[in-house]
PDB file of C-alpha atoms in Angstrom:
ATOM      1  CA  MET A   1     -22.784  13.523 -27.214  1.00 52.00           C
ATOM      2  CA  PRO A   2     -23.500   9.861 -26.691  1.00 56.00           C
ATOM      3  CA  ARG A   3     -27.044   8.721 -26.054  1.00 58.00           C
ATOM      4  CA  TRP A   4     -27.950   6.177 -23.649  1.00 53.00           C
ATOM      5  CA  HIS A   5     -29.771   3.080 -25.358  1.00 54.00           C
ATOM      6  CA  GLY A   6     -31.600   1.049 -23.156  1.00 56.00           C
ATOM      7  CA  GLY A   7     -29.955  -2.270 -23.027  1.00 55.00           C
ATOM      8  CA  SER A   8     -26.743  -1.513 -24.659  1.00 55.00           C
ATOM      9  CA  SER A   9     -23.186  -1.488 -22.915  1.00 64.00           C
ATOM     10  CA  ASN A  10     -22.092   2.146 -23.492  1.00 72.00           C
ATOM     11  CA  ALA A  11     -20.147   2.449 -20.252  1.00 79.00           C
ATOM     12  CA  THR A  12     -17.111   4.275 -20.392  1.00 91.00           C
ATOM     13  CA  PRO A  13     -13.804   2.799 -18.849  1.00 90.00           C
ATOM     14  CA  GLY A  14     -13.984   5.578 -16.264  1.00 93.00           C
ATOM     15  CA  ALA A  15     -17.385   4.782 -15.340  1.00 93.00           C
ATOM     16  CA  LEU A  16     -16.729   1.156 -14.991  1.00 93.00           C
ATOM     17  CA  LEU A  17     -13.662   1.786 -12.888  1.00 96.00           C
ATOM     18  CA  GLY A  18     -15.833   4.151 -10.412  1.00 95.00           C
ATOM     19  CA  ILE A  19     -18.529   1.300 -10.161  1.00 95.00           C
ATOM     20  CA  ALA A  20     -15.673  -1.199  -9.364  1.00 96.00           C
ATOM     21  CA  LEU A  21     -14.222   0.896  -6.621  1.00 95.00           C
ATOM     22  CA  VAL A  22     -17.578   1.745  -5.112  1.00 92.00           C
ATOM     23  CA  LEU A  23     -18.316  -1.903  -5.103  1.00 95.00           C
ATOM     24  CA  LEU A  24     -15.014  -2.752  -3.719  1.00 94.00           C
ATOM     25  CA  LEU A  25     -15.535  -0.268  -0.703  1.00 92.00           C
ATOM     26  CA  VAL A  26     -18.940  -1.542   0.088  1.00 93.00           C
ATOM     27  CA  LEU A  27     -17.463  -5.191   0.008  1.00 95.00           C
ATOM     28  CA  VAL A  28     -14.805  -4.251   2.224  1.00 94.00           C
ATOM     29  CA  ALA A  29     -17.029  -2.414   4.541  1.00 93.00           C
ATOM     30  CA  VAL A  30     -19.592  -5.389   4.882  1.00 94.00           C
ATOM     31  CA  PHE A  31     -17.065  -7.950   5.416  1.00 95.00           C
ATOM     32  CA  ALA A  32     -14.413  -5.978   7.534  1.00 95.00           C
ATOM     33  CA  PRO A  33     -14.742  -8.195  10.508  1.00 94.00           C
ATOM     34  CA  LEU A  34     -13.701 -11.224   8.276  1.00 95.00           C
ATOM     35  CA  LEU A  35     -10.939  -9.330   6.646  1.00 94.00           C
ATOM     36  CA  SER A  36      -9.314  -7.281   9.221  1.00 94.00           C
ATOM     37  CA  PRO A  37      -6.527  -9.371  10.826  1.00 93.00           C
ATOM     38  CA  HIS A  38      -6.972  -7.868  14.421  1.00 94.00           C
ATOM     39  CA  ASP A  39      -9.684  -5.761  16.498  1.00 94.00           C
ATOM     40  CA  PRO A  40      -9.011  -2.409  15.508  1.00 94.00           C
ATOM     41  CA  THR A  41      -9.181  -1.003  19.090  1.00 93.00           C
ATOM     42  CA  GLU A  42      -6.893  -3.538  20.382  1.00 94.00           C
ATOM     43  CA  GLN A  43      -3.345  -2.260  21.299  1.00 94.00           C
ATOM     44  CA  PHE A  44      -0.443  -4.682  21.010  1.00 92.00           C
ATOM     45  CA  ARG A  45       2.506  -4.857  23.053  1.00 90.00           C
ATOM     46  CA  ASP A  46       4.652  -5.635  20.064  1.00 90.00           C
ATOM     47  CA  GLY A  47       2.893  -2.964  18.232  1.00 89.00           C
ATOM     48  CA  LEU A  48       5.763  -0.354  19.341  1.00 90.00           C
ATOM     49  CA  THR A  49       9.329  -0.707  18.848  1.00 89.00           C
ATOM     50  CA  LEU A  50      11.663  -0.773  21.891  1.00 90.00           C
ATOM     51  CA  THR A  51      12.190   3.085  21.551  1.00 91.00           C
ATOM     52  CA  GLY A  52       8.359   3.414  21.739  1.00 89.00           C
ATOM     53  CA  GLU A  53       7.960   4.247  18.003  1.00 91.00           C
ATOM     54  CA  PRO A  54       5.193   2.726  15.814  1.00 92.00           C
ATOM     55  CA  VAL A  55       6.053  -0.347  13.939  1.00 89.00           C
ATOM     56  CA  PRO A  56       6.644   0.386  10.303  1.00 90.00           C
ATOM     57  CA  SER A  57       4.905  -0.923   7.348  1.00 89.00           C
ATOM     58  CA  THR A  58       6.289  -4.375   6.326  1.00 85.00           C
ATOM     59  CA  LEU A  59       4.366  -4.375   2.981  1.00 83.00           C
ATOM     60  CA  PHE A  60       7.313  -4.151   0.801  1.00 83.00           C
ATOM     61  CA  THR A  61      10.136  -5.629   2.992  1.00 82.00           C
ATOM     62  CA  ASP A  62      11.046  -9.218   4.326  1.00 77.00           C
ATOM     63  CA  GLY A  63       9.701  -8.466   7.823  1.00 75.00           C
ATOM     64  CA  SER A  64       7.020  -9.925   9.854  1.00 80.00           C
ATOM     65  CA  TRP A  65       3.367  -9.800   8.330  1.00 84.00           C
ATOM     66  CA  ARG A  66       1.792  -9.356  11.734  1.00 89.00           C
ATOM     67  CA  PHE A  67       1.135  -5.736  10.899  1.00 91.00           C
ATOM     68  CA  PRO A  68       1.233  -5.428   7.065  1.00 91.00           C
ATOM     69  CA  LEU A  69       0.581  -1.524   7.203  1.00 92.00           C
ATOM     70  CA  GLY A  70       2.512  -1.002  10.457  1.00 91.00           C
ATOM     71  CA  THR A  71       0.907   0.330  13.727  1.00 93.00           C
ATOM     72  CA  ASP A  72      -0.171   3.755  14.934  1.00 94.00           C
ATOM     73  CA  ALA A  73       1.295   5.668  17.894  1.00 93.00           C
ATOM     74  CA  ASN A  74      -0.594   3.308  20.431  1.00 94.00           C
ATOM     75  CA  GLY A  75       0.282   0.189  18.896  1.00 93.00           C
ATOM     76  CA  ARG A  76      -3.134  -0.633  16.990  1.00 95.00           C
ATOM     77  CA  ASP A  77      -2.988  -2.324  13.549  1.00 95.00           C
ATOM     78  CA  LEU A  78      -3.384   0.172  10.868  1.00 95.00           C
ATOM     79  CA  LEU A  79      -4.839  -2.287   8.290  1.00 94.00           C
ATOM     80  CA  SER A  80      -7.499  -3.350  10.677  1.00 95.00           C
ATOM     81  CA  ARG A  81      -8.497   0.321  11.528  1.00 96.00           C
ATOM     82  CA  ILE A  82      -8.684   1.321   7.750  1.00 95.00           C
ATOM     83  CA  LEU A  83     -11.009  -1.676   6.935  1.00 95.00           C
ATOM     84  CA  TYR A  84     -13.381  -0.672   9.791  1.00 95.00           C
ATOM     85  CA  GLY A  85     -12.943   2.989   8.818  1.00 94.00           C
ATOM     86  CA  ALA A  86     -14.594   2.191   5.577  1.00 93.00           C
ATOM     87  CA  ARG A  87     -17.634   1.284   7.487  1.00 93.00           C
ATOM     88  CA  VAL A  88     -17.863   4.645   9.038  1.00 93.00           C
ATOM     89  CA  SER A  89     -17.453   6.329   5.898  1.00 93.00           C
ATOM     90  CA  LEU A  90     -19.757   4.435   3.930  1.00 92.00           C
ATOM     91  CA  VAL A  91     -22.557   5.208   6.698  1.00 94.00           C
ATOM     92  CA  VAL A  92     -21.586   8.755   6.644  1.00 96.00           C
ATOM     93  CA  GLY A  93     -21.705   9.266   2.960  1.00 94.00           C
ATOM     94  CA  VAL A  94     -25.211   7.252   2.677  1.00 94.00           C
ATOM     95  CA  LEU A  95     -26.882   9.367   5.338  1.00 97.00           C
ATOM     96  CA  ALA A  96     -25.544  12.700   4.076  1.00 98.00           C
ATOM     97  CA  ASN A  97     -26.787  11.835   0.428  1.00 98.00           C
ATOM     98  CA  LEU A  98     -30.136  10.803   2.150  1.00 98.00           C
ATOM     99  CA  LEU A  99     -30.472  14.085   3.999  1.00 98.00           C
ATOM    100  CA  ALA A 100     -29.640  15.978   0.736  1.00 98.00           C
ATOM    101  CA  VAL A 101     -32.133  14.340  -1.294  1.00 98.00           C
ATOM    102  CA  THR A 102     -34.884  14.601   1.631  1.00 98.00           C
ATOM    103  CA  LEU A 103     -34.278  18.250   1.974  1.00 98.00           C
ATOM    104  CA  GLY A 104     -34.092  18.930  -1.803  1.00 97.00           C
ATOM    105  CA  THR A 105     -37.299  17.151  -2.321  1.00 97.00           C
ATOM    106  CA  LEU A 106     -38.930  19.129   0.303  1.00 97.00           C
ATOM    107  CA  ILE A 107     -37.809  22.494  -0.865  1.00 95.00           C
ATOM    108  CA  GLY A 108     -38.648  21.622  -4.522  1.00 94.00           C
ATOM    109  CA  ALA A 109     -42.261  20.388  -3.746  1.00 94.00           C
ATOM    110  CA  SER A 110     -42.798  23.370  -1.513  1.00 93.00           C
ATOM    111  CA  ALA A 111     -41.634  25.738  -4.197  1.00 92.00           C
ATOM    112  CA  ALA A 112     -43.845  24.260  -6.659  1.00 90.00           C
ATOM    113  CA  PHE A 113     -46.847  24.373  -4.540  1.00 89.00           C
ATOM    114  CA  TRP A 114     -46.480  27.713  -3.074  1.00 88.00           C
ATOM    115  CA  ARG A 115     -45.336  29.250  -6.541  1.00 82.00           C
ATOM    116  CA  ASP A 116     -46.598  32.764  -7.758  1.00 75.00           C
ATOM    117  CA  PRO A 117     -49.482  32.119 -10.144  1.00 72.00           C
ATOM    118  CA  CYS A 118     -48.789  35.183 -12.245  1.00 66.00           C
TER     119      CYS A 118
END
């Protein structure tokens, strides 16, 4: 089993990839207003086809880049909604972890304080 040596760089490629993905998620969440092409709640008249279907993704086609990931059933841009959704996901994850750490600390401290002195 590898040991951790204070200042050495023993990070595995998987750990580095995980750190990079978390950092990317945090940056996307923080800069969502700058990165998103549209307001995530705005409904576009041209966000639906003539038959009322959502506009499909134009990411790998030669179509318009107005909605790169397409639209939802209400004509809202999916890319903008995903970018802003990263903010909600990040806040929920951080709050859930803070709650778990707080409860775990309280339960552990009370278990140590009121243990049986046998």
